[in-house]
Short mmCIF file of C-alpha atoms in Angstrom, two decimals:
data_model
loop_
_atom_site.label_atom_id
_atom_site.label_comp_id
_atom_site.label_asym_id
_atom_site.label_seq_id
_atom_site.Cartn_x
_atom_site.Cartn_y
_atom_site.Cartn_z
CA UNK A 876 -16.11 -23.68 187.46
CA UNK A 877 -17.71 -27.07 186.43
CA UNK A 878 -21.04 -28.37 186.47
CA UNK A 879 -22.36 -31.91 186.17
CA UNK A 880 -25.53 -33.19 186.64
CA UNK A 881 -26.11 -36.97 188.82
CA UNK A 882 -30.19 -39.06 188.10
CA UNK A 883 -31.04 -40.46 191.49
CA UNK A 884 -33.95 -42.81 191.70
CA UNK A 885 -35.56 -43.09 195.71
CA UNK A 886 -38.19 -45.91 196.70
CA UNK A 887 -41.25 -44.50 198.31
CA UNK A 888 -42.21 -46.08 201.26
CA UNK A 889 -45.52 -46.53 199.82
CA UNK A 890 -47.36 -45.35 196.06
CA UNK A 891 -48.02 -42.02 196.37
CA UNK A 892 -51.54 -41.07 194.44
CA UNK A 893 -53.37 -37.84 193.41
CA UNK A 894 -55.56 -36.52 190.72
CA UNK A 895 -53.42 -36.84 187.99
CA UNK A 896 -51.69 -40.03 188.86
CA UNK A 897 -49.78 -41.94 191.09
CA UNK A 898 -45.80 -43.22 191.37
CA UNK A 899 -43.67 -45.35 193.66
CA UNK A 900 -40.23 -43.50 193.06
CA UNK A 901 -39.18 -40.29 194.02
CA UNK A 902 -37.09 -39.37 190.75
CA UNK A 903 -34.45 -36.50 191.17
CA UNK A 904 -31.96 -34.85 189.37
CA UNK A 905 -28.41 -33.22 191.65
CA UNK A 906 -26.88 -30.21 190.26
CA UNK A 907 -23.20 -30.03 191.59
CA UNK A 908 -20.98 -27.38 190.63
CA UNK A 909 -17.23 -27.20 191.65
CA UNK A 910 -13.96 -24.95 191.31
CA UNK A 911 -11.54 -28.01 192.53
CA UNK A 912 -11.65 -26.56 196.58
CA UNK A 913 -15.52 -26.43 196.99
CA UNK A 914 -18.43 -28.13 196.14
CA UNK A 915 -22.45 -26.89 196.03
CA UNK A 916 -25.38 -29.02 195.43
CA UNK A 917 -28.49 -28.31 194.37
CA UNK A 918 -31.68 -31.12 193.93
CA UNK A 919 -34.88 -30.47 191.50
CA UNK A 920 -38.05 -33.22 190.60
CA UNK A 921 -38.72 -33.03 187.05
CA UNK A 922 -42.26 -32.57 187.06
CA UNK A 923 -44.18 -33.93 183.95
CA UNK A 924 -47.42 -31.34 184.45
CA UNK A 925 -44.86 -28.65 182.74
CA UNK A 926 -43.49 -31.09 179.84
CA UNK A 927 -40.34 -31.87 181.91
CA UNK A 928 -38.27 -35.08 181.84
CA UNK A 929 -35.77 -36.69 184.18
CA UNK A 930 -33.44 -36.58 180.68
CA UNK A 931 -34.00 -33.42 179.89
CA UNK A 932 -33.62 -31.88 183.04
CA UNK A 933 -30.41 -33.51 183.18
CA UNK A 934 -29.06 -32.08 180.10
CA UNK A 935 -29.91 -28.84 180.80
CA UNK A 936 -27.52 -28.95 183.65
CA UNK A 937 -25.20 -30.49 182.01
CA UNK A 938 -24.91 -28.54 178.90
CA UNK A 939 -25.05 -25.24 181.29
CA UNK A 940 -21.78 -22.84 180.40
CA UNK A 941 -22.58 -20.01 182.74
CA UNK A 942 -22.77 -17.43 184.45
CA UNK A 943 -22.32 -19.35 187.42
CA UNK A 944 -24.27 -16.17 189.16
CA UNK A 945 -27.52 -16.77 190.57
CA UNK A 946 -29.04 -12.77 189.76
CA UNK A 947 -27.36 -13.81 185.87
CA UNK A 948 -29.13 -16.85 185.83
CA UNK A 949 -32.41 -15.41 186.49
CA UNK A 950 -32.11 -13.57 182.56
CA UNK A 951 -30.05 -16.55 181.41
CA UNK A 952 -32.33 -19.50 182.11
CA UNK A 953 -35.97 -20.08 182.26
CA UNK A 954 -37.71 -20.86 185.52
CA UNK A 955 -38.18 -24.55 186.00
CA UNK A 956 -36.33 -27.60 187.77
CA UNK A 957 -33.09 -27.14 185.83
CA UNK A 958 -32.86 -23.61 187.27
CA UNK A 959 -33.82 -24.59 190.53
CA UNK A 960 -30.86 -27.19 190.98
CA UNK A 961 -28.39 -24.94 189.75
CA UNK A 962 -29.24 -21.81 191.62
CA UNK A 963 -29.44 -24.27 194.87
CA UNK A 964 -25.73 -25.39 193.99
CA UNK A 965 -24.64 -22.00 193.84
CA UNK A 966 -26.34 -20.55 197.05
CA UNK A 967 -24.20 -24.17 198.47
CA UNK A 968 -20.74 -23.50 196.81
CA UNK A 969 -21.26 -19.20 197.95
CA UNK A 970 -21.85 -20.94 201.52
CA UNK A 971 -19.00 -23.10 202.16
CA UNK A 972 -16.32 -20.82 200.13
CA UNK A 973 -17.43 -17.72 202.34
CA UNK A 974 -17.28 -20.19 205.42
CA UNK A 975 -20.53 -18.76 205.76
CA UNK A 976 -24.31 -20.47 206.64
CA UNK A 977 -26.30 -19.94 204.28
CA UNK A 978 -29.05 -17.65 205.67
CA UNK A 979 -26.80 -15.36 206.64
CA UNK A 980 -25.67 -14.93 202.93
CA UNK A 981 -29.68 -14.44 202.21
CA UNK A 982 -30.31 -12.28 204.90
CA UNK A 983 -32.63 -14.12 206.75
CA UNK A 984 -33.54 -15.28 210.20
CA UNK A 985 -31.93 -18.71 210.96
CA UNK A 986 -34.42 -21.21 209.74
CA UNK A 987 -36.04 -22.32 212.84
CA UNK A 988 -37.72 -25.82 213.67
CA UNK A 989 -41.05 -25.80 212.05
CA UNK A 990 -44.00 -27.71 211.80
CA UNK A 991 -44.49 -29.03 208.37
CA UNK A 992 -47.82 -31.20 206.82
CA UNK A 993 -47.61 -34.31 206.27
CA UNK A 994 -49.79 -35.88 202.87
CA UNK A 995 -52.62 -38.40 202.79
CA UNK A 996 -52.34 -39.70 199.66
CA UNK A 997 -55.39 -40.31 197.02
CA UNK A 998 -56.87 -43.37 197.77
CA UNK A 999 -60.02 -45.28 198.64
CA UNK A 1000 -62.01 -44.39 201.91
CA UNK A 1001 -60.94 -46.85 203.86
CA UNK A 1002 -57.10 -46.85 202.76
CA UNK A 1003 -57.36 -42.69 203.72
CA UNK A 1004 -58.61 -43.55 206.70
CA UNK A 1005 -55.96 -46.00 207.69
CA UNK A 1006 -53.21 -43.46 206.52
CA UNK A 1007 -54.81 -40.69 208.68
CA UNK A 1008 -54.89 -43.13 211.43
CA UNK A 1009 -50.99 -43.95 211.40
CA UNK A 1010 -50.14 -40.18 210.76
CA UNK A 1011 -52.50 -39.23 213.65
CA UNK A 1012 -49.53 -37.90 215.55
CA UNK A 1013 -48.84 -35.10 212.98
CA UNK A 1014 -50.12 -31.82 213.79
CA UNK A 1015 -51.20 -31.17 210.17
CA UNK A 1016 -52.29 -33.04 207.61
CA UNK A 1017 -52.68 -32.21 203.74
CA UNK A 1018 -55.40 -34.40 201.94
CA UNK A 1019 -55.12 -35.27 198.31
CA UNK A 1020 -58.61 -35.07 196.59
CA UNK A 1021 -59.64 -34.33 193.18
CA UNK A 1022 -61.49 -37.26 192.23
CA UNK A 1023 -64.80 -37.05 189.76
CA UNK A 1024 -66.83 -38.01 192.62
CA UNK A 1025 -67.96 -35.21 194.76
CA UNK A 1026 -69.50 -37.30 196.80
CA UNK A 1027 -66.29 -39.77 197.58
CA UNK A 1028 -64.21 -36.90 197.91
CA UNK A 1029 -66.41 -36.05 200.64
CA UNK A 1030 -66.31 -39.70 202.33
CA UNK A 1031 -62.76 -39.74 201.95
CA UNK A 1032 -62.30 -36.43 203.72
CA UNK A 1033 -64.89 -37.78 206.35
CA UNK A 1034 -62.65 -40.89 207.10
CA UNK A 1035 -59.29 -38.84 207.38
CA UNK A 1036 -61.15 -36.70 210.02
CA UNK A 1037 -62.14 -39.47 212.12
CA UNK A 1038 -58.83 -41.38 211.35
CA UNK A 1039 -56.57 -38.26 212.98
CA UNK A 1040 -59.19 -36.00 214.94
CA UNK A 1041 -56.97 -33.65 216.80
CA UNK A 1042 -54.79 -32.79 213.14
CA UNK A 1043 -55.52 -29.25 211.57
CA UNK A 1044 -56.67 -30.46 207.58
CA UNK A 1045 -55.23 -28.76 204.44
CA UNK A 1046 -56.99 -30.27 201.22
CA UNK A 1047 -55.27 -30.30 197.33
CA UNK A 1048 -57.55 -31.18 194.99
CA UNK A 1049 -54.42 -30.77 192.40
CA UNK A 1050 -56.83 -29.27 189.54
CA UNK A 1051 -59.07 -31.84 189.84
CA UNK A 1052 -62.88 -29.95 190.49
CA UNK A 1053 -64.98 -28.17 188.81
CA UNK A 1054 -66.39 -24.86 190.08
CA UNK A 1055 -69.44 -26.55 191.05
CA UNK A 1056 -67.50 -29.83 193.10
CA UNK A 1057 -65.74 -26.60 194.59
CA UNK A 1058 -69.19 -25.27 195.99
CA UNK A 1059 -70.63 -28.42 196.64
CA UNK A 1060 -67.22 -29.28 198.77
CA UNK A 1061 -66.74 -26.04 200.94
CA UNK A 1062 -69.92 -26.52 203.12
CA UNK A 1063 -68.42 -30.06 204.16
CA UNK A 1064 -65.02 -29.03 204.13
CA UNK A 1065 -65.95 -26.17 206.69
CA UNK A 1066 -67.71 -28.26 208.73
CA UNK A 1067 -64.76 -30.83 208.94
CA UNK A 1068 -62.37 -27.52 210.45
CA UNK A 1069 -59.88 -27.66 206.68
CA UNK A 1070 -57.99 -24.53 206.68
CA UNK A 1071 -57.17 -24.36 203.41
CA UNK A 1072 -58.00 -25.93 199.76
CA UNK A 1073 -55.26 -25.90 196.98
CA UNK A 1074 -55.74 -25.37 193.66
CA UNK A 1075 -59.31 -27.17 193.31
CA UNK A 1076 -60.00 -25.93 189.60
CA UNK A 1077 -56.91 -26.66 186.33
CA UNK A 1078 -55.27 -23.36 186.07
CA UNK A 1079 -56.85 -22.60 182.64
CA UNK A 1080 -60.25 -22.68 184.12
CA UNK A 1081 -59.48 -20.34 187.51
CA UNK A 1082 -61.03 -17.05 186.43
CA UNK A 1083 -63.84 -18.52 187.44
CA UNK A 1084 -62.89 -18.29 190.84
CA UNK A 1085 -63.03 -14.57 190.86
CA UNK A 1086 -65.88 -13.66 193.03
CA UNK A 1087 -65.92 -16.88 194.40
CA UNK A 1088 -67.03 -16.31 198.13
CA UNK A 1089 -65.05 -19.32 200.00
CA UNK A 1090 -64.89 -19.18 204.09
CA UNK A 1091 -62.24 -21.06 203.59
CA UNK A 1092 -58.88 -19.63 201.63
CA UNK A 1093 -57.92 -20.94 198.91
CA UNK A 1094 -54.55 -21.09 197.63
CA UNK A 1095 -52.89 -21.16 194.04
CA UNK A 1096 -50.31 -23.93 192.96
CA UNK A 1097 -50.24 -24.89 189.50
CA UNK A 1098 -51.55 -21.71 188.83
CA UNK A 1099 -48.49 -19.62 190.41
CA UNK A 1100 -46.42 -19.77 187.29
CA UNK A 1101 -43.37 -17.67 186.75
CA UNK A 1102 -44.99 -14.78 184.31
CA UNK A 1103 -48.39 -15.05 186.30
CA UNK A 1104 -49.88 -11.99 186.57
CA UNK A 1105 -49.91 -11.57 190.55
CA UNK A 1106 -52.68 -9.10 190.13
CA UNK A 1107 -54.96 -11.64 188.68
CA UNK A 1108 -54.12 -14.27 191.00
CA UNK A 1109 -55.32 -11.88 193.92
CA UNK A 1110 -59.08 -11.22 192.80
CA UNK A 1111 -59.08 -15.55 192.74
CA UNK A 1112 -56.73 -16.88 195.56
CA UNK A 1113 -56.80 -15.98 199.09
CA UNK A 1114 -52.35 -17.50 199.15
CA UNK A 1115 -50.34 -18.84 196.95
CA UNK A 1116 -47.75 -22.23 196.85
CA UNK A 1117 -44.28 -21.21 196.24
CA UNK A 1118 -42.15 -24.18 195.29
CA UNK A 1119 -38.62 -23.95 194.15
CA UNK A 1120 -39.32 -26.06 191.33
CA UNK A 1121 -41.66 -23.84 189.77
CA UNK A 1122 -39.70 -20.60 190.73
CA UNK A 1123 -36.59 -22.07 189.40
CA UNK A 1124 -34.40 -21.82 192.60
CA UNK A 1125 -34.37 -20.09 195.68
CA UNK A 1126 -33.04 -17.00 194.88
CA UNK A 1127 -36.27 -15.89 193.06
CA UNK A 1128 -38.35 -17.55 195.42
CA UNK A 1129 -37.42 -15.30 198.00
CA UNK A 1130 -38.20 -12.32 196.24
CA UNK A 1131 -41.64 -13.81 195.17
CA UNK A 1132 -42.66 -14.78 198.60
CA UNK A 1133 -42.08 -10.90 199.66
CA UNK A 1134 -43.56 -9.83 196.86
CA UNK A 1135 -46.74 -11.86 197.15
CA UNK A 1136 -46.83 -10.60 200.75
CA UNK A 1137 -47.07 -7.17 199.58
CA UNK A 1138 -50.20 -8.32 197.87
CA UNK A 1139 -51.93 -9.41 201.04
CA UNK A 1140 -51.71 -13.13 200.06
CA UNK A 1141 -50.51 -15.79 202.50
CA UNK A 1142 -47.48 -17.68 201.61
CA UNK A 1143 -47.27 -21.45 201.50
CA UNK A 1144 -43.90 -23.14 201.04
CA UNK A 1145 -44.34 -26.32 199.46
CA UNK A 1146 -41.84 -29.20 197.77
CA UNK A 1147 -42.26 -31.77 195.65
CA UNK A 1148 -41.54 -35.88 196.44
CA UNK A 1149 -37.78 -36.00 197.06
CA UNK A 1150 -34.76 -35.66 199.46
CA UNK A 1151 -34.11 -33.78 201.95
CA UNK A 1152 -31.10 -32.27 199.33
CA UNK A 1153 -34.00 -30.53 198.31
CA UNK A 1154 -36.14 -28.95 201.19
CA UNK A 1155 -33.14 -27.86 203.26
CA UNK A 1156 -33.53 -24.26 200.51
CA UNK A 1157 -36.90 -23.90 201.07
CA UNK A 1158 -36.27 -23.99 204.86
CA UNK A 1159 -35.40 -20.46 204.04
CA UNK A 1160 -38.76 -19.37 203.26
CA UNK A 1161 -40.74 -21.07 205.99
CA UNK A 1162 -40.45 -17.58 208.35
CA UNK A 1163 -42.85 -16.09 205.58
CA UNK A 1164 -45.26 -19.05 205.17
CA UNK A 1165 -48.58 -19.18 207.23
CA UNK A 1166 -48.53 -23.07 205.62
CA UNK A 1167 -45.24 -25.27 205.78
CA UNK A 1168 -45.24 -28.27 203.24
CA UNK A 1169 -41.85 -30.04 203.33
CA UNK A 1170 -42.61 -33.75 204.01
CA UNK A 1171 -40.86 -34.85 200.87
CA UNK A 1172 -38.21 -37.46 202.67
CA UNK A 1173 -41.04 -38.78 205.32
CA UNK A 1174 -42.80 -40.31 201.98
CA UNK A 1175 -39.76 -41.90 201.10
CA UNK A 1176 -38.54 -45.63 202.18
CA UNK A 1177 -35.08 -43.69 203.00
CA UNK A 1178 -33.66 -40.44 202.87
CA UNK A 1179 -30.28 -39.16 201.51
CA UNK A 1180 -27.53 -38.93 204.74
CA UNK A 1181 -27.28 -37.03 206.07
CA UNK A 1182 -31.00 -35.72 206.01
CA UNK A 1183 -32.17 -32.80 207.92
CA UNK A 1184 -33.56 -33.43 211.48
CA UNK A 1185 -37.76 -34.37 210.95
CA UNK A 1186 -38.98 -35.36 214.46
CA UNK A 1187 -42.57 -36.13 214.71
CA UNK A 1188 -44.27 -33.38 212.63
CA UNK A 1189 -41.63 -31.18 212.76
CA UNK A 1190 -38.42 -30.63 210.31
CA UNK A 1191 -35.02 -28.66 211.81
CA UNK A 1192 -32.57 -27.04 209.04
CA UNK A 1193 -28.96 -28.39 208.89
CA UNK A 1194 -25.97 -27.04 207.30
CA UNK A 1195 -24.61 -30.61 207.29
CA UNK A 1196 -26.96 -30.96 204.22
CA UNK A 1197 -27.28 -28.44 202.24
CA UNK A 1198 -25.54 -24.53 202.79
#
């Protein structure tokens, strides 16, 4: 078996801002592995939060000797982007050399067509407003916040509301608040129908969010690290954000999505900014999420092709892309 690792660089259609920064390319990194008859690809973002780089990912994968076994790799690598590409590559390569899809390998449902969010990026009022207003005919919409104004956070959620009135409002403050923004914000948020807030306080400072009495649930992200004790997470977070990234492929992201489930937490399945290379695996998951998040290619200027099926606010899994 060989492995080799391929930097892709995609144009967003437009900068894409939130509280810690902002970015006009999607930056990627494949994972394909190969016996000489098949071939299995797997796509992770190098995220710079967690001290990754497009580089390093990249050598990770390509210095990678084995196992090429996706249980192995859990003990053999640590979670991360790296991980993620090559476990996705394997679950591929298993799924064409069985002549097999691959859900049926995973024992799951088929994915189905599901409705996914689509993001307002972090910008002034009036620019959130505008976006909201052209992505008025998705059903959901998730609204970057996190500025140090309470107060424009508050206008800017105000002018995505009127912008796209009928949408159902998720808002990720990306670590961004304090636990008194977060107080301040949940009366207005309420009253503006959001449904959810993600991770409005940096992970280091969410313990204060035990006995926090939110109407609305909130849900962890940065804080749902592999190693994160699941028991803590419950007395703060009312769901959690699975990304594949973070989990370090799919294979342990199913078994964390059941086993958060078991906790009585909902399950969001989110992506970061890239191809739809990579949220065709986390298709897998959305039977188990209350929140879908996989809007990655509709922020880009193009997708890879072929690209799964997005019509409107709703994405349709395709083994012509990925398993």
């Amino acid at each position: 078996m060989q492995i080799a690792s391929r930097v892709e660089r995609w144009p967003l259609a437009r900068p894409f801002t939130i509280a810690r920064g902002s970015k006009r390319t999607a930056d990627v990194v494949v994972a394909v592995v190969t016996d000489g008859r098949h071939e299995g690809r797997g796509e992770c973002v190098p995220y710079g939060r967690y001290g990754h780089t497009v580089a390093g990912v990249a050598a990770e994968i390509d210095d990678f000797r084995g196992p090429f076994d996706r249980r192995a790799l859990l003990a053999h690598m640590p979670p991360g982007p790296a991980r993620n590409a090559i476990d996705c590559a394997l679950w591929d390569f298993e799924a064409k050399a069985a002549g097999q899809p691959v859900w049926r390998l995973a024992d799951v449902d088929r994915p189905r067509r599901v409705t996914t969010a689509f993001t307002i990026s972090l910008d002034t009022v009036d620019a959130m407003g505008e976006q909201a207003n052209r992505g008025r005919g998705h059903a959901l919409l998730k609204v970057k916040l996190g500025s140090d104004d309470s107060d424009a956070d508050a206008a800017r959620l105000d002018a995505v509301r009127s912008g796209a009135p009928g949408a159902r409002l998720i808002v990720d403050a990306n670590e961004g608040w304090t636990i008194d923004t977060l107080a301040g914000f949940v009366p207005h948020a309420v009253a503006a129908g959001v449904e959810l807030i993600e991770q409005p306080l940096p992970a280091d400072a969410d313990g204060q969010l035990a006995g926090f009495a939110s109407p609305i649930p909130i849900a962890a992200d940065e804080s749902l690290v592999e190693g994160a004790d699941l028991d803590a997470l419950t007395a703060r977070y009312q769901a959690v954000n699975i990304k594949l990234d973070k989990t370090g492929g799919l294979t342990r992201a199913l078994a964390l999505a059941r086993q958060v489930q078991t906790l009585g937490l909902d399950v969001m399945v989110g992506c970061m900014v890239a191809t739809s290379l990579a949220m065709a695996p986390a298709l897998l998951l959305a039977d188990r999420a209350r929140f879908v998040d996989l809007d990655g290619p509709l922020l880009l200027a193009r997708d890879r092709q072929p690209g799964l099926a997005y019509n409107g606010d709703s994405v349709e899994f395709s083994t012509d892309v990925w398993g």
